[in-house]
Amino acid sequence: MNQPVFGHVGSYRPGDTFRNRIELAFSGLHRPRRAGVCGTQQLGAESIVLAGQYEDDVFDEDEIRYAGNGGRDAKSGHQLTDQVAVGTNLALLKSQETGQPVRVLRKVPAEDGGADVYRYEGLYQIVDSSYGPGKSGFNVFVFRLRPII
């Protein structure tokens, strides 16, 4: 198993794009091929991917609001149940506690109009979190991330 890396990986820098999740995994920027969070509850989150799957995710230039994991209908993206403090949600809470950087990747339209790509947005820090009703009325974790300049 690869050792966790908190911060930039290799020579990859913000703006670099990847055709799919397999390329992301091979690059080491985000190793899981499906999960949106790479990390453990003991060490924290190394990276996250915003892929438009959670209705409570918001990406702004100054701040990201990233919904935690769980309780979502895979087809519609709507919450069906409350999220719970387990697994990757605990990894994100640990990163908030430690202040370690989190790599952020985002699914975006390709510049050439082809298939969507994954773009490395850079390093962010989790500055706050909340737990309460989301858009569908179920309790969700929302993590606030700000870019590290």
Short mmCIF file of C-alpha atoms in Angstrom, two decimals:
data_model
loop_
_atom_site.label_atom_id
_atom_site.label_comp_id
_atom_site.label_asym_id
_atom_site.label_seq_id
_atom_site.Cartn_x
_atom_site.Cartn_y
_atom_site.Cartn_z
CA MET A 1 0.00 0.00 0.00
CA ASN A 2 1.19 3.50 -0.82
CA GLN A 3 2.19 5.79 2.01
CA PRO A 4 -0.16 8.75 2.57
CA VAL A 5 0.98 12.08 1.16
CA PHE A 6 -0.44 15.33 2.52
CA GLY A 7 0.38 18.06 0.02
CA HIS A 8 1.42 18.10 -3.62
CA VAL A 9 2.38 14.81 -5.26
CA GLY A 10 5.35 14.66 -7.60
CA SER A 11 5.44 17.42 -10.18
CA TYR A 12 1.64 17.74 -10.50
CA ARG A 13 0.35 21.26 -10.01
CA PRO A 14 -3.04 23.02 -10.02
CA GLY A 15 -4.59 23.10 -13.47
CA ASP A 16 -3.28 19.67 -14.51
CA THR A 17 -6.06 17.50 -15.98
CA PHE A 18 -6.68 13.77 -16.08
CA ARG A 19 -8.96 11.86 -18.45
CA ASN A 20 -10.51 9.58 -15.84
CA ARG A 21 -10.34 8.19 -12.32
CA ILE A 22 -7.83 5.52 -13.38
CA GLU A 23 -5.35 8.22 -14.46
CA LEU A 24 -5.94 9.99 -11.14
CA ALA A 25 -5.23 6.75 -9.26
CA PHE A 26 -2.01 6.10 -11.20
CA SER A 27 -0.84 9.69 -10.66
CA GLY A 28 -1.13 9.27 -6.88
CA LEU A 29 -3.13 12.50 -6.56
CA HIS A 30 -6.26 10.53 -5.63
CA ARG A 31 -5.73 6.78 -5.31
CA PRO A 32 -9.31 5.42 -4.91
CA ARG A 33 -10.93 4.72 -8.26
CA ARG A 34 -14.46 5.35 -7.01
CA ALA A 35 -14.49 6.91 -3.54
CA GLY A 36 -14.62 10.69 -3.26
CA VAL A 37 -12.25 10.82 -0.28
CA CYS A 38 -8.80 9.29 0.07
CA GLY A 39 -7.82 9.03 3.72
CA THR A 40 -8.25 7.36 7.08
CA GLN A 41 -9.83 8.40 10.34
CA GLN A 42 -6.44 8.01 12.05
CA LEU A 43 -4.41 10.22 9.69
CA GLY A 44 -6.97 12.41 7.92
CA ALA A 45 -7.94 13.06 4.31
CA GLU A 46 -5.24 13.30 1.66
CA SER A 47 -7.53 14.21 -1.24
CA ILE A 48 -11.13 14.70 -2.30
CA VAL A 49 -12.91 14.68 -5.65
CA LEU A 50 -15.89 16.88 -6.44
CA ALA A 51 -17.76 15.05 -9.18
CA GLY A 52 -21.24 16.56 -8.92
CA GLN A 53 -22.62 13.58 -7.01
CA TYR A 54 -23.79 15.27 -3.80
CA GLU A 55 -26.49 17.93 -3.95
CA ASP A 56 -24.98 19.81 -1.00
CA ASP A 57 -21.54 20.33 -2.63
CA VAL A 58 -20.74 23.92 -3.62
CA PHE A 59 -17.57 25.02 -5.41
CA ASP A 60 -16.80 28.74 -5.27
CA GLU A 61 -13.53 30.47 -6.06
CA ASP A 62 -12.95 31.43 -2.42
CA GLU A 63 -14.42 28.40 -0.66
CA ILE A 64 -15.64 24.85 -1.20
CA ARG A 65 -18.51 23.38 0.76
CA TYR A 66 -18.03 19.62 0.51
CA ALA A 67 -20.75 17.26 1.67
CA GLY A 68 -19.69 14.25 3.69
CA ASN A 69 -20.17 10.67 2.63
CA GLY A 70 -23.18 8.39 2.90
CA GLY A 71 -26.96 8.35 2.73
CA ARG A 72 -27.13 9.34 -0.94
CA ASP A 73 -29.15 7.69 -3.69
CA ALA A 74 -26.62 6.67 -6.36
CA LYS A 75 -28.95 7.48 -9.26
CA SER A 76 -30.51 10.80 -8.23
CA GLY A 77 -27.79 12.15 -5.91
CA HIS A 78 -30.46 13.06 -3.33
CA GLN A 79 -29.98 12.23 0.33
CA LEU A 80 -32.22 9.39 1.53
CA THR A 81 -30.91 9.10 5.09
CA ASP A 82 -28.78 10.99 7.59
CA GLN A 83 -25.01 10.73 7.24
CA VAL A 84 -23.12 9.22 10.16
CA ALA A 85 -19.68 9.91 11.68
CA VAL A 86 -17.79 6.93 10.25
CA GLY A 87 -15.05 6.23 7.70
CA THR A 88 -14.17 9.10 5.41
CA ASN A 89 -16.34 11.56 7.36
CA LEU A 90 -14.03 10.92 10.32
CA ALA A 91 -11.01 11.34 8.00
CA LEU A 92 -12.29 14.80 7.01
CA LEU A 93 -12.92 15.73 10.65
CA LYS A 94 -9.36 14.60 11.49
CA SER A 95 -7.99 16.88 8.73
CA GLN A 96 -9.97 19.76 10.19
CA GLU A 97 -8.39 19.00 13.58
CA THR A 98 -4.81 18.70 12.28
CA GLY A 99 -4.94 21.46 9.65
CA GLN A 100 -3.09 19.26 7.15
CA PRO A 101 -3.55 20.19 3.47
CA VAL A 102 -6.08 18.31 1.36
CA ARG A 103 -5.66 17.94 -2.41
CA VAL A 104 -8.83 18.93 -4.27
CA LEU A 105 -9.77 17.54 -7.66
CA ARG A 106 -12.89 18.43 -9.60
CA LYS A 107 -14.75 16.94 -12.55
CA VAL A 108 -15.05 19.65 -15.23
CA PRO A 109 -15.97 19.85 -18.91
CA ALA A 110 -12.99 19.32 -21.23
CA GLU A 111 -11.73 22.46 -22.97
CA ASP A 112 -12.02 20.74 -26.36
CA GLY A 113 -15.68 19.90 -25.76
CA GLY A 114 -14.93 16.19 -25.34
CA ALA A 115 -15.58 14.01 -22.32
CA ASP A 116 -15.35 15.55 -18.84
CA VAL A 117 -11.92 15.54 -17.21
CA TYR A 118 -10.65 15.75 -13.65
CA ARG A 119 -8.72 18.91 -12.84
CA TYR A 120 -6.34 19.34 -9.94
CA GLU A 121 -7.56 22.48 -8.13
CA GLY A 122 -4.71 22.61 -5.59
CA LEU A 123 -4.24 22.39 -1.84
CA TYR A 124 -7.01 23.36 0.55
CA GLN A 125 -7.47 23.40 4.30
CA ILE A 126 -10.64 22.33 6.08
CA VAL A 127 -11.46 25.40 8.17
CA ASP A 128 -14.85 24.41 9.57
CA SER A 129 -17.57 21.77 9.47
CA SER A 130 -21.21 21.49 10.39
CA TYR A 131 -23.80 18.76 10.75
CA GLY A 132 -27.42 19.52 10.01
CA PRO A 133 -30.24 19.35 7.48
CA GLY A 134 -29.14 19.49 3.84
CA LYS A 135 -31.20 20.27 0.75
CA SER A 136 -33.23 17.05 1.10
CA GLY A 137 -33.85 17.58 4.82
CA PHE A 138 -31.53 14.82 6.04
CA ASN A 139 -28.56 15.57 8.28
CA VAL A 140 -25.30 15.86 6.37
CA PHE A 141 -21.76 16.85 7.21
CA VAL A 142 -20.63 19.92 5.31
CA PHE A 143 -16.92 20.70 5.33
CA ARG A 144 -15.71 24.20 4.46
CA LEU A 145 -12.39 24.25 2.62
CA ARG A 146 -10.32 27.27 1.69
CA PRO A 147 -7.38 27.36 -0.72
CA ILE A 148 -3.90 27.39 0.76
CA ILE A 149 -2.07 30.25 -0.93
#
